[in-house]
Coordinates of C-alpha atoms in Angstrom, one line a residue:
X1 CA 0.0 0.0 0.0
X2 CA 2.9 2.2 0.7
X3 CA 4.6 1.7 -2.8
X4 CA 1.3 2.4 -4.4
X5 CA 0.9 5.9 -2.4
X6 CA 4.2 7.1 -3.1
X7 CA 4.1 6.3 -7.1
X8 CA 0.7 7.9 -6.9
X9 CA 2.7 11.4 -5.5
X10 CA 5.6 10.3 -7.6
X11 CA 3.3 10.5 -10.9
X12 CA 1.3 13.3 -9.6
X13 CA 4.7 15.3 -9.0
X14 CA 5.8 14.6 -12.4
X15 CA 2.7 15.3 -14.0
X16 CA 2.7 18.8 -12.0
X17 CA 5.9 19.6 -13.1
X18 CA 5.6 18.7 -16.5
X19 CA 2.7 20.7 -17.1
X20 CA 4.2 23.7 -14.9
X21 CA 6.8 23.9 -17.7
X22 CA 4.8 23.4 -20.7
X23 CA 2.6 26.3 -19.7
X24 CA 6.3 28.4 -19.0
X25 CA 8.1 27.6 -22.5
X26 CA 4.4 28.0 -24.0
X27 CA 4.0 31.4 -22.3
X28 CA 7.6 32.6 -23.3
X29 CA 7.3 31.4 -27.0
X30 CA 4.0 33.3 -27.5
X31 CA 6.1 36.3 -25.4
X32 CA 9.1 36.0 -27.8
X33 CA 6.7 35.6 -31.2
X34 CA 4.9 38.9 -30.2
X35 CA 4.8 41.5 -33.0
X36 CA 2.1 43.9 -30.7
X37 CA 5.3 46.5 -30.7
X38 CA 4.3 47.0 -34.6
X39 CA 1.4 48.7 -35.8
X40 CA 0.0 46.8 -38.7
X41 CA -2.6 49.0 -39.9
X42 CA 0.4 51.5 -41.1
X43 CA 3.2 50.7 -43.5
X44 CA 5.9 53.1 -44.2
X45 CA 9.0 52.8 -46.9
X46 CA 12.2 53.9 -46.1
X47 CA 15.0 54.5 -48.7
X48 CA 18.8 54.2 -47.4
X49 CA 21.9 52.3 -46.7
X50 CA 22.5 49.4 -45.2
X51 CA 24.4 50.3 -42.1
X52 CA 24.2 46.5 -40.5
X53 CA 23.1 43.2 -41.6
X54 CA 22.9 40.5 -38.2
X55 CA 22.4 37.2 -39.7
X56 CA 21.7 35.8 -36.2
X57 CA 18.6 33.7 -34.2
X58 CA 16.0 34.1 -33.2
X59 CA 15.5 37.0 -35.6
X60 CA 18.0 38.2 -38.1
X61 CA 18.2 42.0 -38.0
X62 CA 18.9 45.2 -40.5
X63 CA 20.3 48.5 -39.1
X64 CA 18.9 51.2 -41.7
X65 CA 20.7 54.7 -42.5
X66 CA 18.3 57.3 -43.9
X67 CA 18.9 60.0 -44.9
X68 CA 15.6 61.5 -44.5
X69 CA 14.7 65.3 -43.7
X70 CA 13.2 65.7 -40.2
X71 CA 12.4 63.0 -37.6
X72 CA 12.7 60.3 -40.8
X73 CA 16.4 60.4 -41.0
X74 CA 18.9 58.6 -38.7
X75 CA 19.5 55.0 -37.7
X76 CA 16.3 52.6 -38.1
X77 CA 16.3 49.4 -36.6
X78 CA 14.4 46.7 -38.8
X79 CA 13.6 43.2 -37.2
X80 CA 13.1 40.1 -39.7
X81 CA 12.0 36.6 -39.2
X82 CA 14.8 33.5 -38.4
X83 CA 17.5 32.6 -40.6
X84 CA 15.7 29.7 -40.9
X85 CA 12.7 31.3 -42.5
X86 CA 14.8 32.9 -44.6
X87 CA 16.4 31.0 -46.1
X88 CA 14.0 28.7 -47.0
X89 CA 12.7 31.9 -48.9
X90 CA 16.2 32.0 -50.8
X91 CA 17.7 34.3 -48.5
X92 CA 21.5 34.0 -46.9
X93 CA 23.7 36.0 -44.9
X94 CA 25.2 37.3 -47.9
X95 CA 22.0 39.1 -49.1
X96 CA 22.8 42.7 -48.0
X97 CA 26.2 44.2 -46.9
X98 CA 27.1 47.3 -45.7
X99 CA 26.1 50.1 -47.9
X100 CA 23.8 48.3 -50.4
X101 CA 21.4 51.2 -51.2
X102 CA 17.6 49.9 -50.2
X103 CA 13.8 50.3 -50.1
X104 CA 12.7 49.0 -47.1
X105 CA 8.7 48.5 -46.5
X106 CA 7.9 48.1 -42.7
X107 CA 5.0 48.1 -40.3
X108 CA 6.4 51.1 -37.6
X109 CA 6.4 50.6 -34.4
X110 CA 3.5 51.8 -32.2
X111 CA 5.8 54.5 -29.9
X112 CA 7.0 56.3 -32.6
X113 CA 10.7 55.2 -32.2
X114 CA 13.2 54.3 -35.6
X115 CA 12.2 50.9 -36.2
X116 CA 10.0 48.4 -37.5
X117 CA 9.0 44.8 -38.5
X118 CA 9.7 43.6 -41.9
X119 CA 7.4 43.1 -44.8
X120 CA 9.8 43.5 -47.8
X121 CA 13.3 44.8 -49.3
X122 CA 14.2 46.2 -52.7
X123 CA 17.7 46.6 -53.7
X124 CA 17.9 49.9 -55.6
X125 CA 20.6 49.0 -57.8
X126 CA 19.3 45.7 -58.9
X127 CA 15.9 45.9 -58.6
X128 CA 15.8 42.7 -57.0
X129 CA 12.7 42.2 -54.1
X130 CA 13.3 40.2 -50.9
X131 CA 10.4 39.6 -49.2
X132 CA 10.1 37.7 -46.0
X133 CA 6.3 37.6 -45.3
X134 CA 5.0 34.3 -47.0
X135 CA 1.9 36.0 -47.1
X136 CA 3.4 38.2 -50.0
X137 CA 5.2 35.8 -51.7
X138 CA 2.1 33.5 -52.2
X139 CA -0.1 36.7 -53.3
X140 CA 2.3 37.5 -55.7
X141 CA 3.2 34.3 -57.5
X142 CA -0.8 34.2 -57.3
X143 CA -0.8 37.7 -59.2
X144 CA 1.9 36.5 -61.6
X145 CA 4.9 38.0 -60.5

């Protein structure tokens, strides 16, 4: 009877704890995937240089000079998906470098500060499009383009 009660708290124990930390690594992966910080109902194109290119998890990043009049210009922080996700749309860490000139179309974010999450890249000298958004890439092979 003894044995029985203590695998009975044993299982109940580990059954606790297991959930307790299911519910924690689900809390902090919704926490981590959050994109509330971008508002978007409003998209904005910048135009400027590449200043830095971070080819690094969990989201690859794009530091934005523009040379903007006003509050546009400056420094503009620009927050992709994974390198994973990228590359699986044909992306590498060799896409951009330092001083590639750029359109880049973001959703801002909601306080008004330099930054933004990503929807979609045009290099100016080529013309080529890099879009990250799977969203856009299926609505425009759908469109024919």
């Amino acid at each position: 009877m003894t044995r029985t009660i203590r695998a009975a708290a044993f299982a109940l124990a580990a059954a606790t704890a297991t959930a307790t930390a299911t519910i924690g690594l689900a809390g902090a992966a919704q926490a981590h995937h959050s994109f509330a910080m971008f508002d978007p109902a409003k998209v904005v194109t910048l135009q400027g240089r590449v200043k830095e290119y971070r080819w690094v998890n969990p989201h690859v990043a794009l530091l934005l000079d523009v040379a903007a009049p006003g509050n546009g210009g400056g420094v503009w922080a620009v927050e992709l998906t994974s390198p994973g996700n990228l590359t699986r749309l044909g992306w590498s860490r060799k896409s951009l470098k330092p001083g590639d000139r750029v359109a880049v179309e973001i959703n801002p974010l909601r306080d008004g500060q330099h930054g933004g999450g990503f929807r979609k890249l045009t290099l100016l000298d080529t013309g080529q499009v890099l879009q990250a958004r799977l969203i856009d890439i299926e609505k425009n092979a759908a469109a024919g383009h």
